[in-house]
């Protein structure tokens, strides 16, 4: 097995000087019992206010205490309407540095409509970082939605939070009411020490394909992963990978032999890559989703991350991933297949006005639980 890897650096996530926190760390944002003015607002929000017991609908009670935030939403005016909940000035900025999960309890009022495949859906942004979507198809009872928080966001973006932004049920003609309660951050006691490992530096060309070593494309007529030609300074090493935007969503580039290039995919907690645009975006945006594919784990797609403003400097894109669903696929071939396989894929999504513009990726790395390893054993594309 080839090992094209280099240990980039160690990132110790320790509480009170230990490799593991000794107990769960919990940071309450609000349970709406503070008598402050909490409001959810935005294009899809008809109204919102803190409602106290007894509720107008006396069959509904708060998740805890005497109050919850009632939000009426209506997305029939258009999809992807931004909304956000501002923290009251009396609360001040919230420092959630080090926290690894955001929890929000929701109660979707029966009769409310949501996205057909997932029910009621919320996307949350915190500290400028997209935490992604969580959803529930349960109505008439309280459900806890949990957003995992990646390492870089946890350590660098949560120091002074004054609002949560995002979207409520952004897809389709949906409307209804939802109660929100008990918003808090947590860091479970078993968060371990981790290390960040670079797998692809995008520094070498495959002499057979003339593409960036380790990468190919399933959409060769639209975009192929080529080495950069000196358009920008690399994020690391001597070069970077370049590919073009399509005219909308495009299934662009993927790994050629991921299981041969790295042998610890089962330990991976997060995937990171540095991104940059060749020139300014004029349309609605430019972004990529991460997709993991395995023989028995199927197609596993993660939230699109934007790099539309990454023109003058590199921007790190981060995805928290769940490798448990792929664990069997790393060691045993799926039924009817000869060998295990794995693909890491990036899509692009952008306005048609920006078709043909170059995207640069560099420094593809993963966050894994720390283990003893001799650095000299690894090499790098």
Short mmCIF file of N, CA and C in Angstrom, two decimals, residues 78-246:
data_model
loop_
_atom_site.label_atom_id
_atom_site.label_comp_id
_atom_site.label_asym_id
_atom_site.label_seq_id
_atom_site.Cartn_x
_atom_site.Cartn_y
_atom_site.Cartn_z
N UNK A 78 -40.22 32.45 -2.30
CA UNK A 78 -38.95 32.13 -2.96
C UNK A 78 -38.06 31.32 -2.05
N UNK A 79 -37.26 30.44 -2.64
CA UNK A 79 -36.38 29.60 -1.85
C UNK A 79 -35.14 30.37 -1.40
N UNK A 80 -34.47 29.81 -0.39
CA UNK A 80 -33.20 30.33 0.11
C UNK A 80 -33.32 31.78 0.58
N UNK A 81 -34.34 32.06 1.37
CA UNK A 81 -34.47 33.38 1.97
C UNK A 81 -33.76 33.40 3.32
N UNK A 82 -32.80 34.29 3.46
CA UNK A 82 -31.97 34.35 4.66
C UNK A 82 -32.82 34.71 5.87
N UNK A 83 -32.49 34.08 6.99
CA UNK A 83 -33.12 34.43 8.27
C UNK A 83 -32.07 34.32 9.36
N UNK A 84 -32.32 34.98 10.49
CA UNK A 84 -31.37 34.88 11.58
C UNK A 84 -32.03 35.24 12.90
N UNK A 85 -31.43 34.77 13.98
CA UNK A 85 -31.86 35.10 15.32
C UNK A 85 -30.74 35.91 15.97
N UNK A 86 -31.03 37.15 16.29
CA UNK A 86 -30.05 38.03 16.92
C UNK A 86 -30.09 37.87 18.43
N UNK A 87 -28.92 37.86 19.05
CA UNK A 87 -28.88 37.79 20.50
C UNK A 87 -29.21 39.18 21.07
N UNK A 88 -30.06 39.28 22.08
CA UNK A 88 -30.36 40.59 22.68
C UNK A 88 -29.10 41.27 23.20
N UNK A 89 -29.09 42.60 23.09
CA UNK A 89 -27.92 43.35 23.52
C UNK A 89 -27.55 43.10 24.97
N UNK A 90 -28.54 42.86 25.82
CA UNK A 90 -28.26 42.62 27.24
C UNK A 90 -27.48 41.33 27.46
N UNK A 91 -27.61 40.41 26.51
CA UNK A 91 -26.89 39.14 26.65
C UNK A 91 -25.41 39.30 26.37
N UNK A 92 -25.08 40.20 25.42
CA UNK A 92 -23.70 40.37 25.02
C UNK A 92 -23.24 39.25 24.12
N UNK A 93 -22.00 39.33 23.66
CA UNK A 93 -21.45 38.29 22.77
C UNK A 93 -21.20 37.01 23.55
N UNK A 94 -21.42 35.88 22.90
CA UNK A 94 -21.22 34.57 23.50
C UNK A 94 -19.90 33.99 23.00
N UNK A 95 -19.05 33.56 23.93
CA UNK A 95 -17.78 32.92 23.58
C UNK A 95 -17.94 31.41 23.69
N UNK A 96 -18.05 30.74 22.52
CA UNK A 96 -18.23 29.29 22.51
C UNK A 96 -16.97 28.57 22.02
N UNK A 97 -15.82 29.21 22.15
CA UNK A 97 -14.57 28.61 21.71
C UNK A 97 -14.36 27.24 22.34
N UNK A 98 -14.01 26.28 21.53
CA UNK A 98 -13.75 24.93 22.01
C UNK A 98 -14.95 24.02 21.98
N UNK A 99 -16.15 24.57 21.78
CA UNK A 99 -17.34 23.74 21.75
C UNK A 99 -17.41 22.96 20.43
N UNK A 100 -17.95 21.76 20.47
CA UNK A 100 -17.94 20.89 19.30
C UNK A 100 -19.33 20.52 18.80
N UNK A 101 -20.39 20.97 19.48
CA UNK A 101 -21.75 20.71 19.03
C UNK A 101 -22.66 21.88 19.39
N UNK A 102 -23.61 22.18 18.51
CA UNK A 102 -24.68 23.13 18.80
C UNK A 102 -25.99 22.34 18.85
N UNK A 103 -26.76 22.54 19.92
CA UNK A 103 -28.03 21.84 20.12
C UNK A 103 -29.18 22.84 20.13
N UNK A 104 -30.25 22.52 19.41
CA UNK A 104 -31.46 23.32 19.42
C UNK A 104 -32.66 22.37 19.45
N UNK A 105 -33.59 22.59 20.37
CA UNK A 105 -34.82 21.81 20.40
C UNK A 105 -35.88 22.52 19.57
N UNK A 106 -36.58 21.75 18.73
CA UNK A 106 -37.66 22.31 17.91
C UNK A 106 -38.92 21.47 18.07
N UNK A 107 -40.05 22.15 17.98
CA UNK A 107 -41.37 21.52 18.02
C UNK A 107 -42.11 22.02 16.79
N UNK A 108 -42.23 21.16 15.77
CA UNK A 108 -42.93 21.54 14.54
C UNK A 108 -44.42 21.32 14.77
N UNK A 109 -45.19 22.40 14.65
CA UNK A 109 -46.62 22.33 14.89
C UNK A 109 -47.29 21.48 13.80
N UNK A 110 -48.10 20.49 14.18
CA UNK A 110 -48.77 19.66 13.17
C UNK A 110 -49.51 20.50 12.14
N UNK A 111 -49.44 20.07 10.89
CA UNK A 111 -50.04 20.82 9.79
C UNK A 111 -49.05 21.69 9.07
N UNK A 112 -47.87 21.89 9.66
CA UNK A 112 -46.82 22.65 8.99
C UNK A 112 -46.24 21.81 7.88
N UNK A 113 -45.77 22.47 6.82
CA UNK A 113 -45.19 21.76 5.70
C UNK A 113 -43.70 22.02 5.64
N UNK A 114 -42.98 21.03 5.12
CA UNK A 114 -41.53 21.16 5.00
C UNK A 114 -41.05 20.50 3.74
N UNK A 115 -39.76 20.43 3.59
CA UNK A 115 -39.15 19.78 2.42
C UNK A 115 -39.57 18.31 2.41
N UNK A 116 -40.02 17.82 1.27
CA UNK A 116 -40.69 16.52 1.20
C UNK A 116 -39.82 15.36 1.66
N UNK A 117 -38.51 15.41 1.42
CA UNK A 117 -37.65 14.28 1.77
C UNK A 117 -37.22 14.28 3.23
N UNK A 118 -37.12 15.44 3.83
CA UNK A 118 -36.53 15.52 5.16
C UNK A 118 -37.43 16.19 6.18
N UNK A 119 -38.60 16.66 5.79
CA UNK A 119 -39.46 17.35 6.74
C UNK A 119 -38.98 18.76 7.01
N UNK A 120 -39.11 19.19 8.24
CA UNK A 120 -38.66 20.54 8.63
C UNK A 120 -37.14 20.58 8.64
N UNK A 121 -36.57 21.64 8.06
CA UNK A 121 -35.12 21.69 7.87
C UNK A 121 -34.60 23.07 8.24
N UNK A 122 -33.45 23.10 8.91
CA UNK A 122 -32.78 24.35 9.26
C UNK A 122 -31.32 24.27 8.87
N UNK A 123 -30.81 25.38 8.32
CA UNK A 123 -29.38 25.53 8.13
C UNK A 123 -28.90 26.61 9.08
N UNK A 124 -27.80 26.37 9.76
CA UNK A 124 -27.29 27.32 10.75
C UNK A 124 -25.88 27.77 10.36
N UNK A 125 -25.64 29.08 10.46
CA UNK A 125 -24.29 29.63 10.37
C UNK A 125 -23.95 30.29 11.70
N UNK A 126 -22.72 30.10 12.15
CA UNK A 126 -22.25 30.69 13.41
C UNK A 126 -20.83 31.18 13.22
N UNK A 127 -20.59 32.43 13.55
CA UNK A 127 -19.26 32.97 13.41
C UNK A 127 -18.76 32.98 11.98
N UNK A 128 -19.67 33.07 11.01
CA UNK A 128 -19.29 33.07 9.61
C UNK A 128 -19.07 31.69 9.03
N UNK A 129 -19.24 30.65 9.84
CA UNK A 129 -19.04 29.28 9.37
C UNK A 129 -20.38 28.59 9.16
N UNK A 130 -20.51 27.88 8.05
CA UNK A 130 -21.72 27.14 7.75
C UNK A 130 -21.68 25.80 8.47
N UNK A 131 -22.56 25.60 9.45
CA UNK A 131 -22.61 24.34 10.19
C UNK A 131 -23.45 23.30 9.48
N UNK A 132 -24.14 23.70 8.40
CA UNK A 132 -24.89 22.74 7.61
C UNK A 132 -26.35 22.63 8.03
N UNK A 133 -27.02 21.61 7.49
CA UNK A 133 -28.45 21.39 7.71
C UNK A 133 -28.68 20.29 8.74
N UNK A 134 -29.75 20.48 9.52
CA UNK A 134 -30.31 19.40 10.32
C UNK A 134 -31.82 19.44 10.10
N UNK A 135 -32.47 18.31 10.20
CA UNK A 135 -33.88 18.26 9.87
C UNK A 135 -34.60 17.23 10.70
N UNK A 136 -35.94 17.31 10.69
CA UNK A 136 -36.78 16.31 11.33
C UNK A 136 -38.08 16.19 10.55
N UNK A 137 -38.59 14.97 10.47
CA UNK A 137 -39.91 14.78 9.87
C UNK A 137 -40.96 14.50 10.94
N UNK A 138 -40.58 14.77 12.21
CA UNK A 138 -41.49 14.56 13.34
C UNK A 138 -42.23 15.85 13.64
N UNK A 139 -43.55 15.79 13.78
CA UNK A 139 -44.35 16.93 14.21
C UNK A 139 -45.07 16.56 15.50
N UNK A 140 -45.45 17.59 16.25
CA UNK A 140 -46.24 17.37 17.45
C UNK A 140 -45.48 16.91 18.67
N UNK A 141 -44.13 16.97 18.62
CA UNK A 141 -43.34 16.66 19.80
C UNK A 141 -41.97 17.33 19.67
N UNK A 142 -41.29 17.49 20.80
CA UNK A 142 -40.00 18.15 20.80
C UNK A 142 -38.92 17.20 20.25
N UNK A 143 -38.05 17.76 19.39
CA UNK A 143 -36.95 17.02 18.78
C UNK A 143 -35.68 17.82 18.97
N UNK A 144 -34.61 17.16 19.33
CA UNK A 144 -33.32 17.83 19.50
C UNK A 144 -32.52 17.73 18.21
N UNK A 145 -32.21 18.88 17.60
CA UNK A 145 -31.34 18.93 16.43
C UNK A 145 -29.92 19.24 16.90
N UNK A 146 -28.94 18.52 16.34
CA UNK A 146 -27.55 18.68 16.78
C UNK A 146 -26.67 18.96 15.56
N UNK A 147 -25.95 20.06 15.62
CA UNK A 147 -25.00 20.44 14.56
C UNK A 147 -23.58 20.17 15.05
N UNK A 148 -22.83 19.25 14.43
CA UNK A 148 -21.42 19.10 14.79
C UNK A 148 -20.62 20.30 14.32
N UNK A 149 -19.60 20.65 15.07
CA UNK A 149 -18.78 21.83 14.77
C UNK A 149 -17.35 21.36 14.47
N UNK A 150 -16.83 21.77 13.35
CA UNK A 150 -15.50 21.32 12.94
C UNK A 150 -14.41 21.96 13.79
N UNK A 151 -13.21 21.39 13.69
CA UNK A 151 -12.09 21.82 14.53
C UNK A 151 -11.73 23.28 14.33
N UNK A 152 -11.60 23.73 13.08
CA UNK A 152 -11.18 25.11 12.83
C UNK A 152 -12.23 26.09 13.29
N UNK A 153 -13.50 25.79 13.05
CA UNK A 153 -14.57 26.67 13.54
C UNK A 153 -14.58 26.70 15.06
N UNK A 154 -14.44 25.55 15.68
CA UNK A 154 -14.47 25.47 17.14
C UNK A 154 -13.37 26.30 17.78
N UNK A 155 -12.19 26.26 17.19
CA UNK A 155 -11.05 26.94 17.81
C UNK A 155 -10.88 28.38 17.36
N UNK A 156 -11.50 28.77 16.22
CA UNK A 156 -11.20 30.10 15.69
C UNK A 156 -12.35 31.00 15.33
N UNK A 157 -13.60 30.50 15.34
CA UNK A 157 -14.71 31.31 14.84
C UNK A 157 -15.82 31.61 15.85
N UNK A 158 -15.74 31.02 17.01
CA UNK A 158 -16.88 31.11 17.94
C UNK A 158 -16.62 32.01 19.14
N UNK A 159 -15.63 32.88 19.04
CA UNK A 159 -15.23 33.66 20.21
C UNK A 159 -16.14 34.81 20.56
N UNK A 160 -16.95 35.31 19.63
CA UNK A 160 -17.79 36.49 19.91
C UNK A 160 -19.07 36.41 19.09
N UNK A 161 -19.93 35.46 19.41
CA UNK A 161 -21.16 35.26 18.66
C UNK A 161 -22.25 36.22 19.12
N UNK A 162 -22.92 36.87 18.16
CA UNK A 162 -24.04 37.76 18.48
C UNK A 162 -25.31 37.36 17.73
N UNK A 163 -25.24 36.33 16.88
CA UNK A 163 -26.43 35.85 16.19
C UNK A 163 -26.15 34.50 15.56
N UNK A 164 -27.22 33.78 15.23
CA UNK A 164 -27.17 32.62 14.35
C UNK A 164 -27.89 32.99 13.07
N UNK A 165 -27.29 32.68 11.94
CA UNK A 165 -27.94 32.95 10.66
C UNK A 165 -28.24 31.66 9.94
N UNK A 166 -28.85 31.78 8.76
CA UNK A 166 -29.09 30.60 7.96
C UNK A 166 -30.43 30.62 7.26
N UNK A 167 -31.05 29.47 7.19
CA UNK A 167 -32.33 29.31 6.49
C UNK A 167 -33.23 28.38 7.28
N UNK A 168 -34.52 28.67 7.26
CA UNK A 168 -35.51 27.75 7.80
C UNK A 168 -36.24 27.10 6.63
N UNK A 169 -36.17 25.76 6.58
CA UNK A 169 -36.85 24.99 5.54
C UNK A 169 -36.73 25.69 4.19
N UNK A 170 -35.55 25.73 3.59
CA UNK A 170 -35.32 26.61 2.44
C UNK A 170 -35.87 26.11 1.12
N UNK A 171 -36.30 24.85 1.02
CA UNK A 171 -36.61 24.31 -0.31
C UNK A 171 -38.10 24.09 -0.49
N UNK A 172 -38.63 24.62 -1.57
CA UNK A 172 -40.02 24.35 -1.91
C UNK A 172 -41.00 25.32 -1.28
N UNK A 173 -42.27 25.15 -1.61
CA UNK A 173 -43.33 26.00 -1.07
C UNK A 173 -43.76 25.44 0.28
N UNK A 174 -43.11 25.90 1.32
CA UNK A 174 -43.36 25.36 2.66
C UNK A 174 -43.75 26.50 3.60
N UNK A 175 -44.57 26.17 4.57
CA UNK A 175 -45.00 27.17 5.54
C UNK A 175 -45.47 26.45 6.79
N UNK A 176 -45.52 27.19 7.88
CA UNK A 176 -46.00 26.60 9.11
C UNK A 176 -45.46 27.32 10.32
N UNK A 177 -45.52 26.64 11.47
CA UNK A 177 -45.06 27.19 12.73
C UNK A 177 -44.12 26.19 13.41
N UNK A 178 -43.13 26.74 14.09
CA UNK A 178 -42.21 25.91 14.86
C UNK A 178 -41.87 26.65 16.15
N UNK A 179 -41.84 25.91 17.25
CA UNK A 179 -41.34 26.43 18.52
C UNK A 179 -39.87 26.05 18.65
N UNK A 180 -39.07 26.97 19.19
CA UNK A 180 -37.65 26.75 19.41
C UNK A 180 -37.36 26.92 20.89
N UNK A 181 -36.54 26.04 21.46
CA UNK A 181 -36.25 26.12 22.89
C UNK A 181 -34.86 25.55 23.16
N UNK A 182 -34.30 25.93 24.29
CA UNK A 182 -33.05 25.35 24.82
C UNK A 182 -31.95 25.28 23.77
N UNK A 183 -31.38 26.44 23.46
CA UNK A 183 -30.24 26.52 22.54
C UNK A 183 -28.97 26.50 23.37
N UNK A 184 -28.09 25.55 23.09
CA UNK A 184 -26.86 25.48 23.88
C UNK A 184 -25.74 24.81 23.08
N UNK A 185 -24.51 25.11 23.47
CA UNK A 185 -23.33 24.45 22.94
C UNK A 185 -22.87 23.39 23.93
N UNK A 186 -22.18 22.39 23.39
CA UNK A 186 -21.60 21.39 24.28
C UNK A 186 -20.29 20.87 23.71
N UNK A 187 -19.49 20.34 24.60
CA UNK A 187 -18.27 19.63 24.23
C UNK A 187 -18.28 18.33 25.04
N UNK A 188 -18.63 17.21 24.42
CA UNK A 188 -18.70 15.95 25.16
C UNK A 188 -17.39 15.59 25.82
N UNK A 189 -17.48 14.80 26.87
CA UNK A 189 -16.31 14.46 27.67
C UNK A 189 -15.29 13.63 26.92
N UNK A 190 -15.73 12.93 25.87
CA UNK A 190 -14.82 12.01 25.20
C UNK A 190 -14.18 12.59 23.95
N UNK A 191 -14.16 13.93 23.80
CA UNK A 191 -13.47 14.53 22.65
C UNK A 191 -11.97 14.28 22.79
N UNK A 192 -11.35 13.62 21.83
CA UNK A 192 -9.95 13.22 21.98
C UNK A 192 -8.97 14.22 21.41
N UNK A 193 -7.71 13.96 21.65
CA UNK A 193 -6.62 14.68 20.99
C UNK A 193 -6.58 14.23 19.53
N UNK A 194 -6.35 15.16 18.62
CA UNK A 194 -6.37 14.83 17.20
C UNK A 194 -5.12 15.37 16.51
N UNK A 195 -4.92 14.91 15.29
CA UNK A 195 -3.84 15.43 14.46
C UNK A 195 -4.39 15.70 13.06
N UNK A 196 -3.78 16.64 12.37
CA UNK A 196 -4.19 16.97 11.01
C UNK A 196 -3.13 16.44 10.05
N UNK A 197 -3.60 15.65 9.07
CA UNK A 197 -2.70 14.97 8.15
C UNK A 197 -3.01 15.42 6.72
N UNK A 198 -2.01 15.87 6.01
CA UNK A 198 -2.17 16.23 4.61
C UNK A 198 -2.03 14.98 3.74
N UNK A 199 -3.04 14.74 2.90
CA UNK A 199 -3.02 13.57 2.01
C UNK A 199 -2.63 13.99 0.59
N UNK A 200 -3.21 15.09 0.12
CA UNK A 200 -2.92 15.56 -1.23
C UNK A 200 -2.44 17.01 -1.17
N UNK A 201 -1.22 17.24 -1.63
CA UNK A 201 -0.69 18.59 -1.73
C UNK A 201 -0.84 19.17 -3.12
N UNK A 202 -1.29 18.34 -4.09
CA UNK A 202 -1.48 18.78 -5.48
C UNK A 202 -0.20 19.41 -6.03
N UNK A 203 0.90 18.68 -5.85
CA UNK A 203 2.21 19.19 -6.28
C UNK A 203 2.80 18.44 -7.46
N UNK A 204 2.17 17.31 -7.87
CA UNK A 204 2.75 16.49 -8.93
C UNK A 204 1.72 16.16 -9.99
N UNK A 205 2.19 15.94 -11.20
CA UNK A 205 1.35 15.56 -12.32
C UNK A 205 1.49 14.06 -12.57
N UNK A 206 0.38 13.41 -12.88
CA UNK A 206 0.42 12.00 -13.28
C UNK A 206 0.93 11.94 -14.73
N UNK A 207 2.07 11.29 -14.98
CA UNK A 207 2.64 11.29 -16.34
C UNK A 207 1.76 10.57 -17.36
N UNK A 208 0.89 9.67 -16.90
CA UNK A 208 0.04 8.93 -17.83
C UNK A 208 -1.19 9.72 -18.26
N UNK A 209 -1.76 10.48 -17.32
CA UNK A 209 -3.00 11.22 -17.63
C UNK A 209 -2.78 12.70 -17.84
N UNK A 210 -1.63 13.22 -17.35
CA UNK A 210 -1.30 14.65 -17.35
C UNK A 210 -2.23 15.44 -16.44
N UNK A 211 -2.97 14.73 -15.58
CA UNK A 211 -3.81 15.37 -14.57
C UNK A 211 -3.06 15.42 -13.25
N UNK A 212 -3.61 16.17 -12.29
CA UNK A 212 -3.02 16.22 -10.96
C UNK A 212 -2.97 14.81 -10.38
N UNK A 213 -1.83 14.40 -9.87
CA UNK A 213 -1.65 13.04 -9.37
C UNK A 213 -2.69 12.70 -8.31
N UNK A 214 -3.33 11.55 -8.50
CA UNK A 214 -4.32 11.09 -7.54
C UNK A 214 -5.74 11.52 -7.83
N UNK A 215 -5.96 12.37 -8.88
CA UNK A 215 -7.28 12.93 -9.16
C UNK A 215 -7.64 12.77 -10.63
N UNK A 216 -8.92 12.53 -10.88
CA UNK A 216 -9.45 12.43 -12.23
C UNK A 216 -10.81 13.14 -12.26
N UNK A 217 -11.51 13.06 -13.38
CA UNK A 217 -12.82 13.68 -13.52
C UNK A 217 -13.79 12.73 -14.21
N UNK A 218 -15.02 12.73 -13.74
CA UNK A 218 -16.09 12.00 -14.42
C UNK A 218 -16.81 12.89 -15.43
N UNK A 219 -16.44 14.17 -15.48
CA UNK A 219 -17.04 15.13 -16.39
C UNK A 219 -15.93 15.77 -17.23
N UNK A 220 -15.21 14.92 -17.93
CA UNK A 220 -14.02 15.40 -18.63
C UNK A 220 -14.33 16.47 -19.66
N UNK A 221 -15.54 16.46 -20.19
CA UNK A 221 -15.88 17.49 -21.16
C UNK A 221 -16.11 18.84 -20.55
N UNK A 222 -16.28 18.88 -19.21
CA UNK A 222 -16.57 20.14 -18.54
C UNK A 222 -15.38 20.67 -17.76
N UNK A 223 -14.72 19.80 -17.01
CA UNK A 223 -13.63 20.26 -16.16
C UNK A 223 -12.73 19.09 -15.81
N UNK A 224 -11.43 19.33 -15.80
CA UNK A 224 -10.47 18.30 -15.40
C UNK A 224 -9.51 18.91 -14.39
N UNK A 225 -9.00 18.09 -13.46
CA UNK A 225 -8.08 18.60 -12.43
C UNK A 225 -6.64 18.68 -12.94
N UNK A 226 -6.20 19.87 -13.25
CA UNK A 226 -4.85 20.11 -13.76
C UNK A 226 -4.00 20.82 -12.72
N UNK A 227 -2.70 20.68 -12.80
CA UNK A 227 -1.82 21.47 -11.94
C UNK A 227 -1.92 22.95 -12.31
N UNK A 228 -1.78 23.82 -11.30
CA UNK A 228 -1.79 25.25 -11.56
C UNK A 228 -0.62 25.69 -12.40
N UNK A 229 -0.78 26.85 -13.03
CA UNK A 229 0.27 27.38 -13.91
C UNK A 229 0.82 28.70 -13.38
N UNK A 230 0.90 28.81 -12.06
CA UNK A 230 1.50 29.99 -11.45
C UNK A 230 0.57 31.17 -11.31
N UNK A 231 -0.75 30.93 -11.39
CA UNK A 231 -1.70 32.03 -11.27
C UNK A 231 -1.66 32.69 -9.89
N UNK A 232 -1.42 31.87 -8.84
CA UNK A 232 -1.37 32.37 -7.46
C UNK A 232 -0.26 31.63 -6.73
N UNK A 233 0.10 32.12 -5.55
CA UNK A 233 1.04 31.41 -4.70
C UNK A 233 0.32 30.21 -4.08
N UNK A 234 0.95 29.03 -4.05
CA UNK A 234 0.30 27.86 -3.46
C UNK A 234 -0.01 28.08 -1.98
N UNK A 235 -1.02 27.39 -1.51
CA UNK A 235 -1.31 27.40 -0.08
C UNK A 235 -0.24 26.64 0.68
N UNK A 236 0.28 25.58 0.08
CA UNK A 236 1.40 24.82 0.63
C UNK A 236 2.17 24.23 -0.53
N UNK A 237 3.39 23.82 -0.31
CA UNK A 237 4.17 23.12 -1.32
C UNK A 237 4.47 23.96 -2.54
N UNK A 238 4.65 23.29 -3.68
CA UNK A 238 5.11 23.96 -4.89
C UNK A 238 4.02 24.23 -5.90
N UNK A 239 2.81 23.65 -5.70
CA UNK A 239 1.76 23.85 -6.69
C UNK A 239 0.41 23.63 -6.07
N UNK A 240 -0.64 23.64 -6.91
CA UNK A 240 -2.02 23.50 -6.48
C UNK A 240 -2.80 22.89 -7.64
N UNK A 241 -4.05 22.53 -7.41
CA UNK A 241 -4.89 21.96 -8.45
C UNK A 241 -5.84 23.01 -8.98
N UNK A 242 -6.10 23.02 -10.28
CA UNK A 242 -7.00 23.98 -10.92
C UNK A 242 -8.06 23.24 -11.73
N UNK A 243 -9.30 23.73 -11.67
CA UNK A 243 -10.37 23.18 -12.51
C UNK A 243 -11.38 24.30 -12.74
N UNK A 244 -12.29 24.12 -13.68
CA UNK A 244 -13.19 25.21 -14.09
C UNK A 244 -14.59 25.04 -13.54
N UNK A 245 -15.27 26.17 -13.37
CA UNK A 245 -16.68 26.17 -13.01
C UNK A 245 -17.53 25.83 -14.24
N UNK A 246 -18.63 25.12 -14.01
CA UNK A 246 -19.59 24.86 -15.07
C UNK A 246 -20.64 25.95 -15.11
#
